[in-house]
Short mmCIF file of C-alpha atoms in Angstrom, two decimals:
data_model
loop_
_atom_site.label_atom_id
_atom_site.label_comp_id
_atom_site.label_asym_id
_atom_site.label_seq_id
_atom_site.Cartn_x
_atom_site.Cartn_y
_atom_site.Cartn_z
CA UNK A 1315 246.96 93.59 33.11
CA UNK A 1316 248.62 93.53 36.46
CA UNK A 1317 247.41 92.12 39.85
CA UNK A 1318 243.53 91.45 38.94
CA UNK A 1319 243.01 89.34 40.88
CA UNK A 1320 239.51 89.13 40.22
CA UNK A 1321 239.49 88.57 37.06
CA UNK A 1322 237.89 85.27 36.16
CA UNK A 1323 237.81 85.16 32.15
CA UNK A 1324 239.89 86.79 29.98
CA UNK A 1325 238.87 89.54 27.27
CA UNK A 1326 236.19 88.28 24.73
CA UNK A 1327 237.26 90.74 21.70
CA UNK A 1328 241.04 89.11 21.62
CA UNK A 1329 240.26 87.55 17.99
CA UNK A 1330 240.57 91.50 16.95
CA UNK A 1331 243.75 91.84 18.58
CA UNK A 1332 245.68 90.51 15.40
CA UNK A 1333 248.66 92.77 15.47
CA UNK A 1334 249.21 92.79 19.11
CA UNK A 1335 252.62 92.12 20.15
CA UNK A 1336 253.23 92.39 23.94
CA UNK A 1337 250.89 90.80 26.32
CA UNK A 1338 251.14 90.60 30.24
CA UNK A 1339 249.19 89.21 32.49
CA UNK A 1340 250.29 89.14 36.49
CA UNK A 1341 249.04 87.78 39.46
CA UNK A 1342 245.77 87.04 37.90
CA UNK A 1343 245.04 84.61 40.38
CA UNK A 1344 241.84 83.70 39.71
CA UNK A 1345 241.48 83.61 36.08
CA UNK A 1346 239.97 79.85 34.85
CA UNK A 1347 239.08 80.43 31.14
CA UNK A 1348 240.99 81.79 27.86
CA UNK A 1349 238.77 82.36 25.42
CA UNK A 1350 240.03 80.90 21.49
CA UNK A 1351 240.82 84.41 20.58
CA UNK A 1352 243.84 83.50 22.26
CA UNK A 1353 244.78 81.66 19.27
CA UNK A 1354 244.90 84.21 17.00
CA UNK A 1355 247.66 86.49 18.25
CA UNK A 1356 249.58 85.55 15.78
CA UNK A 1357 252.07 88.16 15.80
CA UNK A 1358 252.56 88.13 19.44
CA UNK A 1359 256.28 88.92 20.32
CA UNK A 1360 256.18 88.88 23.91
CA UNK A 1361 253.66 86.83 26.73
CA UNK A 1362 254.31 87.07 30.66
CA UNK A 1363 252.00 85.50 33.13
CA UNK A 1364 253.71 85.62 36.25
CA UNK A 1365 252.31 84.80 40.23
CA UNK A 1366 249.40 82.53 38.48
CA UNK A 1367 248.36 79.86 41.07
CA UNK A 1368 245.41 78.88 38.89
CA UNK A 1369 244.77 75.07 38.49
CA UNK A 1370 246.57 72.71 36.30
CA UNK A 1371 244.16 72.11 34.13
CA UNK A 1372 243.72 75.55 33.20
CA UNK A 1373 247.35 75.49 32.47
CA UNK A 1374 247.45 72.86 30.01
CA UNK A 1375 244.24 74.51 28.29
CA UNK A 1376 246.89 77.61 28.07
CA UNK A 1377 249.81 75.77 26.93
CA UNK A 1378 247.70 73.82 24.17
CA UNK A 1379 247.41 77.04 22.53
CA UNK A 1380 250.72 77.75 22.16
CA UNK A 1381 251.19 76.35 18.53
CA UNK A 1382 249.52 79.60 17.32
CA UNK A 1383 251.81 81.65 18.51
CA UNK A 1384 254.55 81.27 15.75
CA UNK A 1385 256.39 84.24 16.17
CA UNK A 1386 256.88 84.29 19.91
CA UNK A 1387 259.96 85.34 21.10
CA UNK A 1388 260.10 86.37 25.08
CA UNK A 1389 257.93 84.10 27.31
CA UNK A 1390 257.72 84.33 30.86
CA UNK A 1391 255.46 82.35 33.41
CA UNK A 1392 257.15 82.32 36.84
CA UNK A 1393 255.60 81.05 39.96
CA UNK A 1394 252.92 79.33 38.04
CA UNK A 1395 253.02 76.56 41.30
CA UNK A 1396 250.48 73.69 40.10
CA UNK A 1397 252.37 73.93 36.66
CA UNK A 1398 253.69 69.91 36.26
CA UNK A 1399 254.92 69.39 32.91
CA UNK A 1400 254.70 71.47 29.84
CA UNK A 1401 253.23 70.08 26.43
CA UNK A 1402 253.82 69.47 22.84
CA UNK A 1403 252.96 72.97 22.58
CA UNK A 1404 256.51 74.03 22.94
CA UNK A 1405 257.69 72.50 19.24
CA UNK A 1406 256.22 75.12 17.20
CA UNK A 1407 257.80 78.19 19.48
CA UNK A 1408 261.21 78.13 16.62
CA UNK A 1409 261.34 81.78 17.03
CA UNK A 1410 261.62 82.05 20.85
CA UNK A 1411 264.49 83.74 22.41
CA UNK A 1412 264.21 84.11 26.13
CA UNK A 1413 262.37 81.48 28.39
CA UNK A 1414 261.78 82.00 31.94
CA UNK A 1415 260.53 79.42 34.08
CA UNK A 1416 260.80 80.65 38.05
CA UNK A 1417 259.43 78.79 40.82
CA UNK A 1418 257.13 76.63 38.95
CA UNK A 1419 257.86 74.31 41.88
CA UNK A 1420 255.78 71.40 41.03
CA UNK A 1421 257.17 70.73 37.80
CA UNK A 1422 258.51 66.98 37.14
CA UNK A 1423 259.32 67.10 33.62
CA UNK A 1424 261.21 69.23 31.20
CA UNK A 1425 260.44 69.90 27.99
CA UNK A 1426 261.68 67.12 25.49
CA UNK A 1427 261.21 69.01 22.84
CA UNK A 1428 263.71 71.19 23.11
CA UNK A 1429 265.41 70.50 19.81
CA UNK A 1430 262.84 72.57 17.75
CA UNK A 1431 263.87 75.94 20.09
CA UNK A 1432 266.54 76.49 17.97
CA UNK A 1433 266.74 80.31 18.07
CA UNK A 1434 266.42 80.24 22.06
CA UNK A 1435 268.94 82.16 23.80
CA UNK A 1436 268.82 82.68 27.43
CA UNK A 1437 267.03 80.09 29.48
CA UNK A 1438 265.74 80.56 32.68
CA UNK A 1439 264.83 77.53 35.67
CA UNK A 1440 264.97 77.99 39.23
CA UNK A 1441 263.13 76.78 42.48
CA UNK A 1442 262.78 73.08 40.93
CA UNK A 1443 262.06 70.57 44.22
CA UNK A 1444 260.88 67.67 42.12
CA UNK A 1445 262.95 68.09 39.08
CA UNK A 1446 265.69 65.88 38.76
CA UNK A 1447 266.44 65.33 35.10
CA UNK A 1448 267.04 67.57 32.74
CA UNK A 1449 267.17 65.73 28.67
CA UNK A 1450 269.64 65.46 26.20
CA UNK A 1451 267.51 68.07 24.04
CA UNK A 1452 269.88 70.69 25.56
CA UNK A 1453 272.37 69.82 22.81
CA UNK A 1454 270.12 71.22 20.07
CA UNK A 1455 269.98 74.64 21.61
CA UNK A 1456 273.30 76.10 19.52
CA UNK A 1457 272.27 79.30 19.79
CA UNK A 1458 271.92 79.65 23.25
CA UNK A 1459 273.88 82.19 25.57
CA UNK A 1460 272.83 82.28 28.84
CA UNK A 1461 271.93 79.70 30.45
CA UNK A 1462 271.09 80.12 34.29
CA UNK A 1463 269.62 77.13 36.82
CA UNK A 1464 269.59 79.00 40.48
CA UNK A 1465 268.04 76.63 43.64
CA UNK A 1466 267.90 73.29 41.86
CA UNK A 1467 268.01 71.17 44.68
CA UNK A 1468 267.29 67.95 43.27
CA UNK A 1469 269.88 68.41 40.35
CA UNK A 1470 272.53 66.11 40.46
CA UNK A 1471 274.44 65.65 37.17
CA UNK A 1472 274.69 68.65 34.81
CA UNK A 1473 273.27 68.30 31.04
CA UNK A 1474 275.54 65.83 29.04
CA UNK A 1475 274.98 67.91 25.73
CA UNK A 1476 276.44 71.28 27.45
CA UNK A 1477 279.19 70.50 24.20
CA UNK A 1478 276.56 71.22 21.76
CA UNK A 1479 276.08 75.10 23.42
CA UNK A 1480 278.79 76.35 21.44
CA UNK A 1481 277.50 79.92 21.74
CA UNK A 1482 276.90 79.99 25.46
CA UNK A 1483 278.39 82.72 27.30
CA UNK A 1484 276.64 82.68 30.27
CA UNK A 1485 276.52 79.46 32.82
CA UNK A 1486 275.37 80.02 36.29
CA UNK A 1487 274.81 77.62 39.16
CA UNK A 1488 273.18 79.03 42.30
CA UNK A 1489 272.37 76.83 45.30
CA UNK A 1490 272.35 73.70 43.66
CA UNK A 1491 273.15 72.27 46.67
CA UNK A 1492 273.29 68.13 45.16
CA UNK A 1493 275.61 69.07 42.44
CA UNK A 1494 278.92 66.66 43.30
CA UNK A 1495 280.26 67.11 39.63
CA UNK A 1496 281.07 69.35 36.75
CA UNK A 1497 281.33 66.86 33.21
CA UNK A 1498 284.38 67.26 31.28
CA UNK A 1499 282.37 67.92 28.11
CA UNK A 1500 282.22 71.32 29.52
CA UNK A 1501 285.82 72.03 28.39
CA UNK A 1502 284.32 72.80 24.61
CA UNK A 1503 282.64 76.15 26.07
CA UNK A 1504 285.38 78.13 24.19
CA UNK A 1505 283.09 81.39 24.16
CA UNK A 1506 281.63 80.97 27.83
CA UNK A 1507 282.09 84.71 29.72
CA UNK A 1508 280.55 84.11 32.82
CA UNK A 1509 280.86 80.93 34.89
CA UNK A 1510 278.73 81.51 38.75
CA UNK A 1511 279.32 78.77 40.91
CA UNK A 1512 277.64 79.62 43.98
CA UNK A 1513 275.97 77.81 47.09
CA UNK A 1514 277.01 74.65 45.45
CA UNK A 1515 277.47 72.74 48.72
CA UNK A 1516 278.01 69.04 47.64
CA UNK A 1517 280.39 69.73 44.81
CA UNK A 1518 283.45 68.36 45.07
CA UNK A 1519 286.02 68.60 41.94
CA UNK A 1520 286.20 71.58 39.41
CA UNK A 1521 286.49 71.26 35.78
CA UNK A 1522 290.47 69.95 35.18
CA UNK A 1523 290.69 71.44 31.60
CA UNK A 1524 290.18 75.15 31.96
CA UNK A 1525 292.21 75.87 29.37
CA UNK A 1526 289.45 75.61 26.82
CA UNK A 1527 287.80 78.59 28.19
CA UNK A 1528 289.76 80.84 26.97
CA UNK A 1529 287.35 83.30 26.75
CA UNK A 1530 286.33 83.70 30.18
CA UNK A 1531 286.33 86.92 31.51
CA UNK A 1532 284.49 86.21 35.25
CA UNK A 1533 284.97 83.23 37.48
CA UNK A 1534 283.13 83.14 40.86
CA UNK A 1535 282.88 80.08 43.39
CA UNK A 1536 281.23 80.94 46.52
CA UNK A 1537 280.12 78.56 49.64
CA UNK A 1538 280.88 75.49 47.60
CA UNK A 1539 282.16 73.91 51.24
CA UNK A 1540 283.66 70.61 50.11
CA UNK A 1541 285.50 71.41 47.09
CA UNK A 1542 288.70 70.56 47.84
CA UNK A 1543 290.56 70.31 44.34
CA UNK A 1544 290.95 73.51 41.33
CA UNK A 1545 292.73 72.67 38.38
CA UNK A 1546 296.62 73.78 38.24
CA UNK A 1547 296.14 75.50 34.68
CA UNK A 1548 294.95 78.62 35.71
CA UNK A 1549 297.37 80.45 33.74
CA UNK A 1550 295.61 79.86 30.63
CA UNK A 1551 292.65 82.06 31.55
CA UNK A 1552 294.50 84.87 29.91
CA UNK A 1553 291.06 87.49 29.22
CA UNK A 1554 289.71 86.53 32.60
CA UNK A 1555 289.14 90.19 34.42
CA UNK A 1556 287.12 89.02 37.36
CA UNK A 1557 288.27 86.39 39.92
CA UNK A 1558 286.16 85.55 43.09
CA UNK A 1559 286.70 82.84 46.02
CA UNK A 1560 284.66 82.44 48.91
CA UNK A 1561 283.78 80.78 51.92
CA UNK A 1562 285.44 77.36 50.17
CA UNK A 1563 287.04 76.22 53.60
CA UNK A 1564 287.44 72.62 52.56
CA UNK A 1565 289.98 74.12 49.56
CA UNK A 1566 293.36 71.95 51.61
CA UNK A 1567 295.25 71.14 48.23
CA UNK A 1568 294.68 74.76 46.96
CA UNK A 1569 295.05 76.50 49.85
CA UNK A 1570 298.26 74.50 51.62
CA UNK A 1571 299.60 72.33 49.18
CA UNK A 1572 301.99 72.72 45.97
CA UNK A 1573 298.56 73.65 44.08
CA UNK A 1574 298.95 76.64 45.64
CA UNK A 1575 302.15 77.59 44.16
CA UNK A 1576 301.45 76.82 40.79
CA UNK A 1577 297.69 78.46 41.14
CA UNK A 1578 299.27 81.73 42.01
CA UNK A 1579 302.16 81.31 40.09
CA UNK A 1580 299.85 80.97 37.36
CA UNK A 1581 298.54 84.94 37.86
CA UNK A 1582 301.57 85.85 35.65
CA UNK A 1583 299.73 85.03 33.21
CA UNK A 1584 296.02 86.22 33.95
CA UNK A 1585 297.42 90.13 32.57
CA UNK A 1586 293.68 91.14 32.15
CA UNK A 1587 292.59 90.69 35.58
CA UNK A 1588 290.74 93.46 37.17
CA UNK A 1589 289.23 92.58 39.78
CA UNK A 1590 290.49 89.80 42.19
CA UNK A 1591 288.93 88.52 45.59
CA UNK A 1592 289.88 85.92 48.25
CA UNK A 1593 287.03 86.17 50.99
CA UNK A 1594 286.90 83.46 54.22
CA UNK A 1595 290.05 81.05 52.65
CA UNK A 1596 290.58 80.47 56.45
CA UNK A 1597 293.81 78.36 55.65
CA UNK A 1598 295.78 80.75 53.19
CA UNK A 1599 298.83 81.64 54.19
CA UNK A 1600 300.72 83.30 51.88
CA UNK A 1601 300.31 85.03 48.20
CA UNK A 1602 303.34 84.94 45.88
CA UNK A 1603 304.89 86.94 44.00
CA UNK A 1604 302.65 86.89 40.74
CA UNK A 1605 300.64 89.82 42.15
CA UNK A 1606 303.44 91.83 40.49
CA UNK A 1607 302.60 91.39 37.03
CA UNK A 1608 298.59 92.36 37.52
CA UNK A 1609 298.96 95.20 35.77
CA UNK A 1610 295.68 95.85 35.00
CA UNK A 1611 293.99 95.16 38.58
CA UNK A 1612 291.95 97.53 40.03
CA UNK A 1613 290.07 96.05 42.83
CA UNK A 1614 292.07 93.60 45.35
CA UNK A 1615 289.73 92.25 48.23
CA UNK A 1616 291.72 89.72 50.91
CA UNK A 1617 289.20 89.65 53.77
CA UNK A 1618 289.08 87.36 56.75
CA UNK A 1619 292.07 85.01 55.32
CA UNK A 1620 293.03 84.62 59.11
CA UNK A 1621 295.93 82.53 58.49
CA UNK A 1622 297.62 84.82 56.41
CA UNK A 1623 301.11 85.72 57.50
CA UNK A 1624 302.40 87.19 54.46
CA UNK A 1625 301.37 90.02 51.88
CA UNK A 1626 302.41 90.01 48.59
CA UNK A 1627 305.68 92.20 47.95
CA UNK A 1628 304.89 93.07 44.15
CA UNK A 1629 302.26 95.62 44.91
CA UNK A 1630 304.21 98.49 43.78
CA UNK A 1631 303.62 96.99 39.71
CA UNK A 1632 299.69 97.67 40.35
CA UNK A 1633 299.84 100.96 39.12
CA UNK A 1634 295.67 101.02 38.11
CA UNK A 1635 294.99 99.53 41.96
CA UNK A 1636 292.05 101.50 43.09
CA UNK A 1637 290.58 99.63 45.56
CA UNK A 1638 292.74 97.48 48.13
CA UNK A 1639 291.02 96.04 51.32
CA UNK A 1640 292.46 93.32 53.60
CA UNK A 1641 290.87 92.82 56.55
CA UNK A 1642 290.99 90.53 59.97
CA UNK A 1643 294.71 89.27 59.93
CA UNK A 1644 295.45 88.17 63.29
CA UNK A 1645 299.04 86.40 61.91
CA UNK A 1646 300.12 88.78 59.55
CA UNK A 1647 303.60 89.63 60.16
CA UNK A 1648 305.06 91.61 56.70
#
């Protein structure tokens, strides 16, 4: 049931509904009653209610009948705006998978129940202006895989029980823009993929022990303007395929300093790169010589690195090179 948005009470006959698995509901904006059939779907597999600006109270009535719903496993309700904390309802959902929560922008309070979601796998949280905490229940989700948290503004300190996610491989930040710090118990992510850094603008230090993730295969930091430190162990990131910098102008020690050496020096190692991208390092000057051993790169993006005076000389090792680009070098000499 999709955009009726006149619809003021839901279906009477839902009680009959018993083997109903998939229900959606979106932008029903001015539904104010569910009827207790809703309770019986108890083989529902999959609920969305999206774009639902009904009143809180209707929500909680919703929520409350969540318990029913044992063998839930996708649920979705994004842009539900008068949403402000979510109830007890949660602790019986031990078969849920996926949970989305999108622009639910007056929520305060996370769930702290998480620790009965123990078959949840990707978690979903984004447009959050008055959540700031987020509870230690995150440890108890060891099944979880992707875990994404996109224009958090008010987050400030990432989830101390990120150690406990020992199956995530997944982690992406987007424009959470009062991050200032990564934890060290991060470094126990030993299956983690995927690690999005992006439109983190306070953040100021990277992770130091990268070599625990040595099972990343993409690493992407984008507009995080005052980071100004990356760890010198690069060279440990041996099945990492996808490498992406940009617009981190504040990068001085890794951009001028002797952590550039040893950064790049450290590409010897990184022999399953693939793709690799420097974008906007205003301050870069020169690339060394561990280009040569990227055997395995195809796509090599240098783009409006205006300082650089010097391209690499081992180009003629990237036999799989597809794509090269470099463009805007007003210095570059060789």
């Amino acid at each position: 049931m999709w955009e009726c948005e006149a619809l003021e009470e839901f279906p009477s006959r839902l009680p009959n509904l018993i083997t109903l698995e998939e229900l959606n509901f979106l932008n029903c904006r001015n539904l104010k009653k569910l009827l207790e059939g809703f309770g019986s779907l108890i083989y529902l597999k999959k609920l969305f209610m999206r774009d639902y600006k009904a009143l809180e109270e209707f929500l909680k009535d919703f929520l409350s009948r969540l318990p029913n719903l044992i063998t839930l496993e996708e649920l979705d309700f994004s842009n539900c705006r008068n949403l402000k904390n979510l109830l007890e309802g949660f602790r019986s959902l031990i078969y849920l998978k996926e949970l989305f929560m999108r622009e639910c922008e007056a929520l305060e309070e996370f769930l702290n129940r998480l620790p009965n979601l123990i078959s949840l796998e990707e978690l979903i949280f984004s447009h959050y202006k008055k959540l700031k905490k987020l509870l230690k229940g995150f440890r108890s989700l060891t099944c979880l895989k992707k875990l994404y948290m996109w224009d958090y503004k008010a987050l400030e300190e990432i989830p101390s029980g990120l150690p406990n996610l020992i199956a995530l491989k997944e982690l992406d930040f987007l424009n959470c823009r009062n991050l200032k710090k990564l934890l060290e118990e991060s470094i126990s992510l030993t299956y983690l993929k995927k690690l999005f850094m992006m439109e983190c603008e306070a953040l100021e230090e990277f992770l130091s022990r990268l070599p625990n993730l040595i099972a990343l295969e993409e690493l992407i930091f984008s507009c995080c303007i005052k980071l100004k430190k990356l760890p010198k162990r690069f060279r440990s990131l041996i099945c990492l395929k996808k490498l992406l910098m940009r617009e981190c102008e504040a990068l001085d020690e890794f951009l001028n300093c002797e952590a550039l050496e040893e950064f790049l020096s450290g590409l010897l190692n990184l022999n399953s790169l693939e793709e690799l991208y420097f974008v906007k390092c205003r301050n870069l000057k020169m690339l060394l010589e561990g280009f040569g051993s990227l055997t395995y790169l195809k796509k090599l993006f240098i783009n409006e690195c205006k300082a650089l005076e010097e391209f690499p000389s081992g180009l003629s090792n990237l036999v799989v090179l597809e794509d090269l680009i470099f463009l805007e070098y007003k210095k570059l000499k060789k």
